[in-house]
Amino acid sequence: MSVQVRPKRLSVTQIRQRKGGDKLVCLTAYTASVARLIDREVDLLLVGDSLAMTVYGFDSTLPVTLGMMIAHGAGVVRSTEHALITVDLPFGSYQASPEQAFHAAARVLAETGCAAVKLEGGEEMAATVAFLAQRGVPVMGHVGLTPQSVNALGGYRSRGHAPGEHDKIMRDGIAIAEAGAFSLVIEGTAESLARELTAVVAVPTIGIGGSPACDGQILVIDDMLGLFTEFTPRFVKRYRNLGDDIRQAARDYAEEVRHGRFPAPEHTYETPGRAKNAAE
Ligand code: KIV
């Protein structure tokens, strides 16, 4: 009898232990089909609230609901078995109080099967991170450019170039790490700031527009595949231009349908024993 041993998923503890070690490879994923393809290539998949823009066509992450995050999170968990899955808590589901955050996080963990949640914010969210961490909810922090605060920040510009802003983001990252987050996303900051923050916090930092010195990197999958082309932030590297491939595939299909070349005989169901011209 052969016993099949299923590979185990990476755990929060294993990710946490990668501080200063092998770089953590992270991507966002929103759908079962894509998550299944990339699961084995990465350490962590984030079901990011960036799906508001990439999947739903909103112009910010603010309209995403907890229900949307749960539906996508569950699909990604079901179709993967290697990467640690983290799901974003959406805007408005956690900022009011630690208790509100706990209820949202508990739903996400229970209804998706994911291992961790991510939330945005610095010093002002530290008590919430501690509240969750002490109650069994692994939390990934997110500081620097925090897209859920786009209205307060006045846009998506990179952060931490002025001395006051630099010091504030340093305090934010340190507060979230010390509150018990298992990792920390640093988005859209001065490179030197991300480097400095990585050096002082005890948990792995994950850069996106951060620094090569971060303990890991994350990109939005639609950006790196060339599927989302409305705008391209400086920190995006495009590894493929799948948008062009998809457009061309649709053109080829349209051409074949219009000229009667699709479907061909191999794409239709012939009744057995009934040759095409039998009745003639
Ligand atoms: O929502 C998202 O995709 C994110 C990444 C940019 C880190 O938060």
XYZ file of N, CA and C and ligand atoms in Angstrom:
848
model
N 0.836 -1.193 0.000
C 0.000 0.000 0.000
C 0.882 1.257 0.000
N 0.603 2.164 -0.920
C 1.423 3.383 -0.914
C 0.679 4.486 -0.166
N 1.414 5.127 0.689
C 0.809 6.205 1.480
C 1.221 7.533 0.861
N 0.230 8.340 0.506
C 0.552 9.647 -0.078
C 0.649 10.682 1.037
N 1.821 11.305 1.149
C 1.985 12.338 2.175
C 1.723 13.687 1.527
N 0.703 14.380 2.013
C 0.376 15.699 1.442
C 1.364 16.733 1.964
N 1.935 17.538 1.084
C 2.866 18.569 1.565
C 2.127 19.529 2.485
N 2.809 19.942 3.554
C 2.125 20.836 4.495
C 2.306 22.280 4.084
N 1.300 23.064 4.378
C 1.397 24.502 4.128
C 2.452 25.145 5.006
N 3.057 26.216 4.521
C 3.931 27.019 5.379
C 3.084 27.636 6.486
N 3.650 27.704 7.662
C 2.900 28.238 8.808
C 3.353 29.671 9.111
N 2.548 30.311 9.930
C 2.890 31.667 10.384
C 4.247 31.642 11.096
N 4.485 30.602 11.886
C 5.757 30.505 12.624
C 6.930 30.397 11.646
N 6.755 29.599 10.586
C 7.852 29.457 9.607
C 8.129 30.780 8.885
N 7.056 31.509 8.583
C 7.257 32.817 7.927
C 7.983 33.756 8.889
N 7.525 33.765 10.127
C 8.112 34.637 11.162
C 9.613 34.349 11.334
N 9.964 33.051 11.232
C 11.373 32.649 11.445
C 12.282 33.016 10.279
N 11.712 33.502 9.195
C 12.542 33.850 8.025
C 13.170 35.239 8.159
N 12.959 35.916 9.294
C 13.595 37.219 9.511
C 15.105 37.099 9.280
N 15.611 37.904 8.352
C 17.055 37.894 8.100
C 17.539 36.658 7.358
N 16.623 35.766 6.974
C 17.029 34.527 6.296
C 16.729 34.589 4.805
N 16.313 33.430 4.239
C 15.970 33.397 2.813
C 14.828 34.379 2.549
N 14.933 35.101 1.440
C 13.920 36.114 1.126
C 12.540 35.481 0.992
N 11.540 36.148 1.517
C 10.150 35.684 1.404
C 9.570 36.155 0.072
N 8.997 35.222 -0.659
C 8.403 35.533 -1.963
C 6.891 35.564 -1.798
N 6.304 36.714 -2.063
C 4.859 36.883 -1.840
C 4.221 37.519 -3.074
N 3.002 37.111 -3.358
C 2.208 37.713 -4.429
C 0.775 37.830 -3.941
N 0.008 38.679 -4.588
C -1.428 38.659 -4.307
C -2.064 37.596 -5.204
N -3.219 37.094 -4.760
C -4.035 36.189 -5.587
C -5.477 36.414 -5.180
N -6.368 36.339 -6.165
C -7.788 36.621 -5.874
C -8.706 35.505 -6.325
N -8.204 34.645 -7.227
C -9.078 33.630 -7.818
C -8.435 32.253 -7.716
N -9.299 31.227 -7.762
C -8.814 29.850 -7.650
C -7.861 29.511 -8.792
N -8.206 29.916 -10.010
C -7.391 29.491 -11.162
C -5.969 30.034 -11.051
N -5.818 31.287 -10.720
C -4.471 31.876 -10.628
C -3.747 31.364 -9.383
N -4.446 31.275 -8.267
C -3.806 30.814 -7.026
C -3.230 29.410 -7.221
N -3.988 28.538 -7.918
C -3.539 27.163 -8.163
C -2.237 27.160 -8.969
N -2.119 28.061 -9.929
C -0.928 28.111 -10.785
C 0.321 28.584 -10.042
N 0.145 29.495 -9.100
C 1.336 30.127 -8.505
C 1.656 29.635 -7.089
N 0.773 28.816 -6.526
C 0.911 28.359 -5.133
C 2.309 27.857 -4.786
N 2.847 26.967 -5.651
C 4.117 26.298 -5.329
C 5.318 27.216 -5.533
N 5.111 28.349 -6.212
C 6.245 29.230 -6.537
C 6.512 30.264 -5.451
N 5.602 30.383 -4.505
C 5.695 31.476 -3.526
C 5.601 30.935 -2.105
N 5.930 31.800 -1.141
C 5.799 31.426 0.269
C 4.461 31.886 0.839
N 3.993 33.021 0.358
C 2.777 33.601 0.937
C 1.925 34.204 -0.175
N 0.625 33.923 -0.133
C -0.322 34.568 -1.042
C -1.214 35.478 -0.223
N -1.311 36.718 -0.675
C -2.184 37.689 -0.010
C -3.435 37.891 -0.860
N -4.587 37.636 -0.253
C -5.836 37.996 -0.917
C -6.047 39.467 -0.531
N -5.487 40.339 -1.366
C -5.428 41.760 -1.031
C -6.726 42.469 -1.390
N -6.991 43.554 -0.659
C -8.191 44.330 -1.017
C -7.946 45.132 -2.305
N -6.724 45.003 -2.868
C -6.481 45.543 -4.213
C -7.406 44.896 -5.228
N -8.077 43.805 -4.862
C -9.047 43.186 -5.764
C -10.177 44.158 -6.104
N -10.356 45.182 -5.263
C -11.352 46.216 -5.580
C -11.083 46.798 -6.960
N -9.803 47.044 -7.240
C -9.424 47.653 -8.516
C -9.207 46.590 -9.603
N -8.460 45.534 -9.264
C -8.079 44.570 -10.293
C -9.247 43.697 -10.738
N -10.098 43.293 -9.787
C -11.193 42.376 -10.130
C -12.508 43.116 -10.346
N -12.760 44.129 -9.504
C -14.086 44.766 -9.507
C -14.145 46.117 -10.206
N -12.999 46.669 -10.595
C -13.000 47.903 -11.376
C -13.298 49.173 -10.597
N -13.213 49.130 -9.252
C -13.357 50.369 -8.477
C -12.079 51.193 -8.614
N -12.155 52.497 -8.268
C -10.926 53.288 -8.404
C -10.167 53.453 -7.088
N -10.598 52.750 -6.036
C -9.817 52.687 -4.795
C -10.187 51.373 -4.108
N -9.522 51.088 -2.978
C -9.829 49.840 -2.269
C -11.003 50.010 -1.294
N -11.492 51.227 -1.149
C -12.476 51.494 -0.093
C -13.811 50.758 -0.223
N -14.342 50.520 -1.426
C -15.670 49.898 -1.489
C -15.719 48.397 -1.186
N -14.584 47.759 -0.968
C -14.599 46.305 -0.752
C -15.305 45.952 0.555
N -16.101 44.875 0.526
C -16.804 44.436 1.738
C -16.144 43.183 2.311
N -16.498 42.897 3.560
C -15.990 41.683 4.209
C -16.454 40.453 3.438
N -17.683 40.493 2.947
C -18.220 39.365 2.178
C -17.405 39.093 0.919
N -16.993 40.158 0.237
C -16.164 39.976 -0.969
C -14.826 39.345 -0.597
N -14.203 39.843 0.468
C -12.895 39.305 0.874
C -13.019 37.828 1.261
N -14.119 37.498 1.925
C -14.309 36.105 2.362
C -14.526 35.198 1.144
N -15.321 35.642 0.197
C -15.588 34.803 -0.984
C -14.286 34.524 -1.742
N -13.479 35.559 -1.961
C -12.218 35.360 -2.697
C -11.211 34.577 -1.848
N -11.159 34.883 -0.552
C -10.228 34.177 0.341
C -10.515 32.685 0.360
N -11.784 32.317 0.430
C -12.145 30.893 0.487
C -11.745 30.196 -0.804
N -11.927 30.860 -1.937
C -11.546 30.259 -3.222
C -10.049 30.029 -3.309
N -9.288 30.992 -2.816
C -7.820 30.869 -2.858
C -7.352 29.757 -1.910
N -7.947 29.682 -0.731
C -7.553 28.614 0.202
C -7.883 27.247 -0.392
N -9.080 27.100 -0.951
C -9.494 25.800 -1.502
C -8.584 25.311 -2.620
N -7.972 26.223 -3.345
C -7.223 25.809 -4.539
C -5.714 25.775 -4.305
N -5.280 25.879 -3.065
C -3.837 25.888 -2.760
C -3.532 24.917 -1.628
N -2.245 24.545 -1.532
C -1.874 23.664 -0.409
C -0.476 23.944 0.122
N 0.207 24.916 -0.483
C 1.597 25.167 -0.071
C 1.769 26.520 0.641
N 1.329 27.572 -0.025
C 1.597 28.927 0.493
C 0.739 29.244 1.723
N 1.275 30.106 2.571
C 0.468 30.640 3.675
C -0.503 31.665 3.081
N -1.781 31.536 3.390
C -2.765 32.468 2.834
C -3.137 33.510 3.880
N -2.992 34.771 3.501
C -3.363 35.897 4.358
C -4.439 36.697 3.630
N -5.459 37.114 4.351
C -6.565 37.850 3.731
C -6.640 39.254 4.344
N -6.778 40.265 3.489
C -6.901 41.651 3.968
C -8.225 41.875 4.677
N -8.183 42.583 5.812
C -9.426 43.097 6.407
C -9.772 44.381 5.649
N -10.990 44.491 5.119
C -11.311 45.671 4.309
C -11.589 46.912 5.149
N -11.527 48.047 4.485
C -11.780 49.340 5.139
C -13.138 49.316 5.847
N -13.129 49.788 7.088
C -14.382 49.888 7.847
C -14.715 48.650 8.644
N -13.932 47.573 8.466
C -14.276 46.339 9.189
C -13.464 46.172 10.469
N -12.502 47.099 10.728
C -11.636 46.877 11.898
C -11.192 48.156 12.606
N -11.391 49.319 12.004
C -10.807 50.539 12.587
C -11.551 51.041 13.821
N -12.838 50.653 13.992
C -13.645 51.260 15.064
C -13.188 50.835 16.447
N -12.803 49.575 16.594
C -12.384 49.099 17.929
C -11.697 47.745 17.781
N -10.909 47.335 18.775
C -10.310 46.001 18.747
C -11.374 44.904 18.657
N -12.509 45.122 19.315
C -13.580 44.112 19.284
C -14.134 43.969 17.871
N -14.352 45.115 17.202
C -14.854 45.047 15.824
C -13.852 44.283 14.958
N -12.564 44.580 15.166
C -11.522 43.903 14.385
C -11.535 42.402 14.659
N -11.730 42.031 15.934
C -11.733 40.601 16.264
C -12.887 39.883 15.574
N -14.080 40.494 15.585
C -15.239 39.843 14.940
C -15.005 39.673 13.441
N -14.435 40.703 12.809
C -14.159 40.615 11.361
C -13.109 39.533 11.086
N -12.037 39.555 11.895
C -10.946 38.589 11.676
C -11.420 37.159 11.931
N -12.251 36.982 12.966
C -12.749 35.631 13.290
C -13.585 35.104 12.134
N -14.406 35.944 11.529
C -15.206 35.516 10.362
C -14.285 35.120 9.214
N -13.274 35.951 8.973
C -12.360 35.661 7.855
C -11.652 34.319 8.074
N -11.127 34.109 9.275
C -10.410 32.846 9.541
C -11.366 31.655 9.434
N -12.548 31.776 10.048
C -13.478 30.638 10.092
C -14.076 30.343 8.718
N -14.417 31.389 7.965
C -15.156 31.167 6.712
C -14.261 30.959 5.490
N -12.969 31.286 5.605
C -12.069 31.044 4.459
C -11.094 29.898 4.716
N -10.748 29.673 5.985
C -9.715 28.671 6.281
C -8.315 29.234 6.135
N -8.196 30.546 5.953
C -6.856 31.150 5.844
C -6.185 31.171 7.219
N -4.876 31.500 7.225
C -4.115 31.425 8.477
C -3.915 32.772 9.139
N -4.138 33.867 8.410
C -3.787 35.177 8.963
C -4.578 36.275 8.262
N -4.639 37.423 8.916
C -5.262 38.603 8.294
C -4.229 39.726 8.227
N -4.479 40.666 7.327
C -3.626 41.862 7.257
C -4.483 43.083 7.517
N -3.928 44.034 8.223
C -4.614 45.318 8.396
C -3.623 46.460 8.255
N -4.140 47.612 7.846
C -3.301 48.789 7.594
C -3.293 49.704 8.823
N -2.165 50.389 9.011
C -2.123 51.405 10.064
C -0.916 51.237 10.958
N -0.630 52.322 11.716
C 0.550 52.341 12.565
C 0.212 52.384 14.043
N 0.817 53.367 14.728
C 0.660 53.440 16.189
C -0.785 53.317 16.638
N -1.699 53.977 15.880
C -3.114 53.994 16.281
C -3.761 52.614 16.197
N -3.138 51.668 15.468
C -3.705 50.322 15.346
C -2.972 49.299 16.221
N -1.957 49.757 16.971
C -1.128 48.807 17.730
C -1.947 48.056 18.778
N -2.852 48.757 19.465
C -3.663 48.087 20.497
C -4.543 47.012 19.856
N -5.020 47.291 18.651
C -5.860 46.313 17.947
C -5.046 45.092 17.552
N -3.830 45.329 17.049
C -2.961 44.200 16.668
C -2.683 43.333 17.900
N -2.399 43.969 19.030
C -2.120 43.215 20.262
C -3.353 42.421 20.688
N -4.534 43.055 20.599
C -5.793 42.406 20.985
C -5.998 41.143 20.142
N -5.779 41.254 18.841
C -5.970 40.108 17.948
C -4.916 39.029 18.217
N -3.656 39.452 18.285
C -2.563 38.483 18.449
C -2.742 37.686 19.745
N -3.191 38.375 20.803
C -3.372 37.677 22.094
C -4.561 36.723 22.071
N -5.402 36.848 21.062
C -6.599 35.982 20.959
C -6.498 34.998 19.799
N -5.295 34.744 19.365
C -5.089 33.675 18.381
C -5.263 34.074 16.938
N -5.232 35.375 16.655
C -5.363 35.819 15.258
C -4.003 36.330 14.775
N -3.322 35.594 13.901
C -2.059 36.104 13.363
C -2.311 37.314 12.459
N -1.525 38.383 12.700
C -1.741 39.639 11.972
C -0.483 40.045 11.215
N -0.694 40.394 9.940
C 0.360 41.032 9.147
C 0.052 42.530 9.171
N 1.050 43.347 9.515
C 0.838 44.803 9.533
C 1.118 45.401 8.157
N 0.799 46.671 7.998
C 0.994 47.344 6.696
C 1.167 48.829 6.980
N 2.378 49.345 6.760
C 2.660 50.757 7.042
C 3.260 51.442 5.819
N 3.416 52.763 5.940
C 3.948 53.561 4.825
C 2.786 54.099 4.029
N 2.778 53.810 2.736
C 1.638 54.160 1.898
C 0.531 53.141 2.177
N -0.529 53.599 2.801
C -1.627 52.701 3.175
C -2.857 53.088 2.344
N -3.159 52.319 1.278
C -4.178 52.743 0.311
C -5.566 52.984 0.916
N -5.891 52.329 2.024
C -7.213 52.575 2.619
C -7.328 53.998 3.176
N -6.193 54.667 3.367
C -6.209 56.048 3.871
C -5.995 57.054 2.757
N -6.282 56.659 1.512
C -5.977 57.532 0.369
C -6.614 58.915 0.518
N -7.813 58.979 1.101
C -8.472 60.287 1.234
C -7.739 61.169 2.231
N -7.283 60.555 3.336
C -6.563 61.323 4.357
C -5.152 61.671 3.894
N -4.523 60.768 3.135
C -3.145 61.007 2.698
C -3.077 61.938 1.493
N -4.232 62.099 0.815
C -4.268 62.995 -0.343
C -3.651 62.400 -1.592
N -3.698 61.078 -1.734
C -3.191 60.451 -2.967
C -2.262 59.294 -2.662
N -1.646 58.789 -3.746
C -0.834 57.566 -3.628
C 0.664 57.860 -3.710
N 1.085 59.085 -3.360
C 2.514 59.406 -3.475
C 3.324 58.617 -2.439
N 4.607 58.416 -2.742
C 5.457 57.672 -1.807
C 5.668 58.488 -0.539
N 5.959 57.804 0.533
C 5.944 58.415 1.863
C 7.342 58.392 2.505
N 7.487 59.248 3.536
C 8.657 59.148 4.400
C 9.893 59.880 3.916
N 9.720 60.851 2.995
C 10.880 61.614 2.525
C 11.182 62.790 3.463
N 10.133 63.393 4.019
C 10.349 64.501 4.968
C 10.656 63.916 6.346
N 11.503 64.623 7.131
C 11.942 64.056 8.417
C 10.778 63.675 9.341
N 9.745 64.529 9.412
C 8.627 64.241 10.314
C 7.903 62.968 9.898
N 7.678 62.834 8.594
C 6.964 61.654 8.078
C 7.825 60.395 8.241
N 9.115 60.549 8.033
C 10.065 59.432 8.233
C 9.947 58.907 9.667
N 10.010 59.819 10.633
C 9.988 59.394 12.040
C 8.651 58.742 12.389
N 7.566 59.302 11.835
C 6.231 58.758 12.128
C 6.117 57.315 11.594
N 6.588 57.078 10.368
C 6.470 55.722 9.797
C 7.382 54.747 10.553
N 8.538 55.221 10.996
C 9.400 54.359 11.825
C 8.658 53.971 13.104
N 8.022 54.956 13.740
C 7.281 54.655 14.986
C 6.128 53.695 14.684
N 5.462 53.915 13.544
C 4.333 53.049 13.158
C 4.789 51.588 13.033
N 5.853 51.381 12.264
C 6.329 50.006 12.026
C 6.770 49.335 13.319
N 7.487 50.082 14.145
C 7.986 49.504 15.400
C 6.803 49.151 16.315
N 5.800 50.040 16.363
C 4.635 49.802 17.233
C 3.883 48.544 16.796
N 3.698 48.381 15.484
C 2.938 47.220 14.985
C 3.728 45.931 15.225
N 5.031 45.971 14.990
C 5.854 44.769 15.217
C 5.847 44.406 16.703
N 6.003 45.415 17.563
C 6.055 45.129 19.004
C 4.699 44.704 19.549
N 3.630 45.071 18.842
C 2.284 44.680 19.296
C 2.000 43.210 19.021
N 2.845 42.580 18.188
C 2.669 41.131 17.986
C 2.380 40.714 16.559
N 2.502 41.643 15.582
C 2.331 41.232 14.183
C 3.418 40.212 13.837
N 3.096 39.254 12.956
C 4.113 38.248 12.585
C 4.931 38.696 11.388
N 4.498 39.758 10.722
C 5.245 40.310 9.585
C 4.686 41.694 9.291
N 5.398 42.434 8.452
C 5.041 43.833 8.250
C 5.258 44.231 6.798
N 4.181 44.601 6.111
C 4.307 45.130 4.751
C 4.737 46.591 4.845
N 5.755 46.957 4.063
C 6.170 48.365 3.965
C 5.931 48.776 2.524
N 4.939 49.654 2.328
C 4.568 50.019 0.952
C 4.943 51.467 0.644
N 5.497 51.675 -0.563
C 5.686 53.012 -1.127
C 6.364 54.003 -0.197
N 7.557 53.648 0.274
C 8.288 54.563 1.164
C 9.657 54.862 0.575
N 10.313 55.861 1.149
C 11.719 56.104 0.828
C 12.487 54.806 1.065
N 13.393 54.480 0.151
C 14.127 53.212 0.247
C 14.908 53.119 1.556
N 15.535 54.247 1.943
C 16.361 54.218 3.154
C 15.520 53.965 4.399
N 14.280 54.454 4.367
C 13.387 54.243 5.516
C 13.048 52.755 5.651
N 12.687 52.125 4.509
C 12.328 50.697 4.546
C 13.516 49.863 5.020
N 14.711 50.262 4.601
C 15.934 49.561 5.010
C 16.142 49.692 6.521
N 15.984 50.943 7.003
C 16.191 51.225 8.427
C 15.165 50.476 9.285
N 13.898 50.494 8.828
C 12.833 49.827 9.590
C 13.081 48.318 9.626
N 13.516 47.766 8.496
C 13.826 46.331 8.430
C 14.915 45.984 9.448
N 15.864 46.880 9.609
C 16.987 46.606 10.515
C 16.558 46.645 11.987
N 15.509 47.406 12.301
C 15.190 47.550 13.735
C 14.039 46.666 14.219
N 13.172 46.180 13.306
C 12.066 45.350 13.812
C 12.472 43.877 13.815
N 11.857 43.126 14.723
C 12.244 41.721 14.898
C 11.471 40.783 13.973
N 10.509 41.326 13.224
C 9.701 40.462 12.347
C 10.068 40.737 10.891
N 9.787 39.778 10.000
C 10.116 40.000 8.591
C 9.348 41.171 8.002
N 10.040 41.985 7.233
C 9.369 43.054 6.492
C 9.201 42.600 5.047
N 8.062 42.973 4.457
C 7.751 42.601 3.079
C 7.607 43.908 2.304
N 8.491 44.126 1.358
C 8.490 45.408 0.645
C 7.626 45.388 -0.602
N 6.973 46.527 -0.849
C 6.329 46.785 -2.146
C 6.558 48.282 -2.367
N 7.581 48.586 -3.170
C 8.042 49.961 -3.200
C 8.736 50.284 -1.887
N 9.430 49.301 -1.325
C 10.172 49.467 -0.067
C 11.657 49.496 -0.359
N 12.312 48.350 -0.107
C 13.762 48.281 -0.291
C 14.159 46.841 -0.597
N 15.230 46.636 -1.375
C 15.729 45.263 -1.544
C 16.217 44.673 -0.227
N 16.442 45.535 0.768
C 16.882 45.037 2.071
C 15.742 44.415 2.872
N 14.499 44.606 2.433
C 13.373 43.993 3.149
C 13.557 42.474 3.149
N 12.914 41.826 4.128
C 13.066 40.368 4.249
C 12.324 39.615 3.151
N 11.420 40.286 2.474
C 10.690 39.666 1.370
C 10.108 40.747 0.495
N 9.497 40.327 -0.598
C 8.871 41.272 -1.535
C 7.477 40.768 -1.877
N 6.594 41.717 -2.198
C 5.270 41.348 -2.692
C 4.928 42.248 -3.876
N 4.225 41.691 -4.856
C 3.678 42.481 -5.954
C 2.228 42.087 -6.149
N 1.457 42.996 -6.711
C 0.088 42.692 -7.105
C 0.164 41.872 -8.395
N -0.440 40.694 -8.386
C -0.267 39.749 -9.499
C -0.689 40.368 -10.838
N -1.779 41.139 -10.853
C -2.240 41.732 -12.113
C -1.229 42.742 -12.658
N -0.519 43.418 -11.760
C 0.513 44.374 -12.185
C 1.681 43.635 -12.825
N 2.165 42.588 -12.151
C 3.387 41.937 -12.654
C 3.136 41.095 -13.897
N 1.854 40.746 -14.136
C 1.524 39.988 -15.347
C 1.084 40.879 -16.501
N 0.975 42.191 -16.234
C 0.531 43.098 -17.296
C -0.955 42.984 -17.583
N -1.729 42.620 -16.556
C -3.186 42.519 -16.733
C -3.885 43.801 -16.323
N -3.260 44.539 -15.427
C -3.830 45.814 -14.959
C -2.919 46.921 -15.464
N -3.412 47.696 -16.425
C -2.506 48.651 -17.079
C -3.018 50.090 -17.000
N -4.047 50.313 -16.166
C -4.604 51.674 -16.037
C -3.510 52.653 -15.604
N -2.743 52.248 -14.592
C -1.551 53.008 -14.221
C -0.532 52.036 -13.638
N 0.740 52.382 -13.763
C 1.800 51.485 -13.285
C 2.689 52.228 -12.305
N 2.558 51.921 -11.003
C 3.431 52.585 -10.034
C 4.900 52.253 -10.310
N 5.772 53.133 -9.871
C 7.215 52.955 -10.085
C 7.710 51.602 -9.576
N 7.113 51.113 -8.487
C 7.644 49.898 -7.868
C 7.246 48.602 -8.589
N 6.434 48.729 -9.637
C 6.000 47.516 -10.344
C 7.019 47.120 -11.405
N 7.391 45.850 -11.408
C 8.132 45.308 -12.541
C 7.191 44.353 -13.266
N 7.053 44.565 -14.573
C 6.184 43.699 -15.379
C 6.963 42.511 -15.885
N 6.606 41.317 -15.400
C 7.318 40.105 -15.826
C 6.723 39.502 -17.089
N 5.485 39.819 -17.397
C 4.817 39.362 -18.622
C 3.836 40.441 -19.068
N 3.430 40.338 -20.339
C 2.381 41.238 -20.839
C 1.171 40.415 -21.247
N 0.569 39.735 -20.263
C -0.549 38.839 -20.578
C -1.751 39.606 -21.117
N -1.837 40.896 -20.797
C -2.936 41.711 -21.327
C -2.926 41.665 -22.848
N -1.737 41.785 -23.452
C -1.621 41.746 -24.914
C -2.036 40.373 -25.448
N -1.614 39.316 -24.752
C -1.971 37.949 -25.187
C -3.489 37.753 -25.156
N -4.123 38.261 -24.101
C -5.575 38.069 -23.960
C -6.309 38.823 -25.073
N -5.880 40.056 -25.329
C -6.522 40.856 -26.388
C -6.372 40.149 -27.736
N -5.170 39.616 -27.996
C -4.926 38.944 -29.283
C -5.744 37.656 -29.398
N -5.856 36.927 -28.273
C -6.657 35.687 -28.294
C -8.112 36.018 -28.624
N -8.640 37.091 -28.054
C -10.029 37.486 -28.331
C -10.178 37.871 -29.801
N -9.179 38.544 -30.363
C -9.214 38.937 -31.788
C -9.218 37.696 -32.680
N -8.343 36.711 -32.354
C -8.259 35.485 -33.157
C -9.587 34.744 -33.130
N -10.176 34.667 -31.938
C -11.471 33.986 -31.766
C -12.546 34.698 -32.581
N -12.596 36.013 -32.467
C -13.617 36.799 -33.182
C -13.508 36.566 -34.687
N -12.295 36.580 -35.170
C -12.039 36.379 -36.602
C -12.545 35.007 -37.061
N -12.256 33.962 -36.273
C -12.659 32.596 -36.645
C -14.168 32.428 -36.583
N -14.814 33.021 -35.565
C -16.278 32.922 -35.457
C -16.906 33.644 -36.647
N -16.432 34.838 -36.942
C -17.037 35.641 -38.027
C -16.881 34.965 -39.391
N -15.808 34.181 -39.555
C -15.582 33.536 -40.848
C -15.969 32.059 -40.847
N -16.678 31.624 -39.796
C -17.180 30.245 -39.753
C -16.097 29.194 -39.575
N -14.931 29.594 -39.109
C -13.856 28.605 -38.922
C -13.885 27.985 -37.524
N -14.627 28.568 -36.625
C -14.833 27.994 -35.289
C -16.333 27.960 -35.031
N -16.881 26.835 -34.550
C -16.190 25.596 -34.182
C -15.894 24.710 -35.384
N -14.788 23.969 -35.304
C -14.415 22.979 -36.316
C -15.064 21.642 -35.925
N -15.039 20.639 -36.799
C -15.681 19.352 -36.479
C -15.227 18.784 -35.135
N -13.942 18.955 -34.794
C -13.461 18.373 -33.520
C -14.029 19.083 -32.285
N -14.730 20.171 -32.484
C -15.336 20.882 -31.342
C -16.844 20.666 -31.273
N -17.411 19.786 -32.129
C -18.857 19.549 -32.106
C -19.123 18.078 -31.795
N -20.352 17.766 -31.366
C -20.719 16.402 -30.946
C -21.493 15.702 -32.059
N -20.813 14.825 -32.754
C -21.447 14.031 -33.807
C -22.205 12.890 -33.137
N -23.466 12.620 -33.536
C -24.181 11.457 -32.993
C -23.531 10.200 -33.570
N -23.140 9.206 -32.683
C -22.440 8.017 -33.197
C -23.283 7.316 -34.264
N -22.634 6.878 -35.350
C -23.317 6.133 -36.395
C -24.043 7.023 -37.381
N -24.089 8.292 -37.099
C -24.804 9.188 -38.011
C -23.787 10.076 -38.720
N -23.374 9.590 -39.883
C -22.377 10.345 -40.630
C -23.019 11.636 -41.112
N -22.207 12.614 -41.368
C -22.697 13.952 -41.669
C -23.705 13.969 -42.811
N -23.437 13.163 -43.888
C -24.306 13.226 -45.070
C -25.236 12.024 -45.174
N -25.501 11.290 -44.007
C -26.274 10.055 -44.042
C -27.663 10.232 -44.650
N -28.318 11.343 -44.375
C -29.693 11.559 -44.830
C -29.761 11.891 -46.303
N -28.653 12.246 -46.898
C -28.711 12.696 -48.293
C -28.748 11.520 -49.264
O -4.176 44.838 -1.256
C -3.025 44.559 -1.621
O -2.792 44.017 -2.707
C -1.924 44.898 -0.719
C -0.533 44.758 -1.257
C -0.235 45.918 -2.098
C 0.448 44.582 -0.174
O -2.150 45.313 0.355
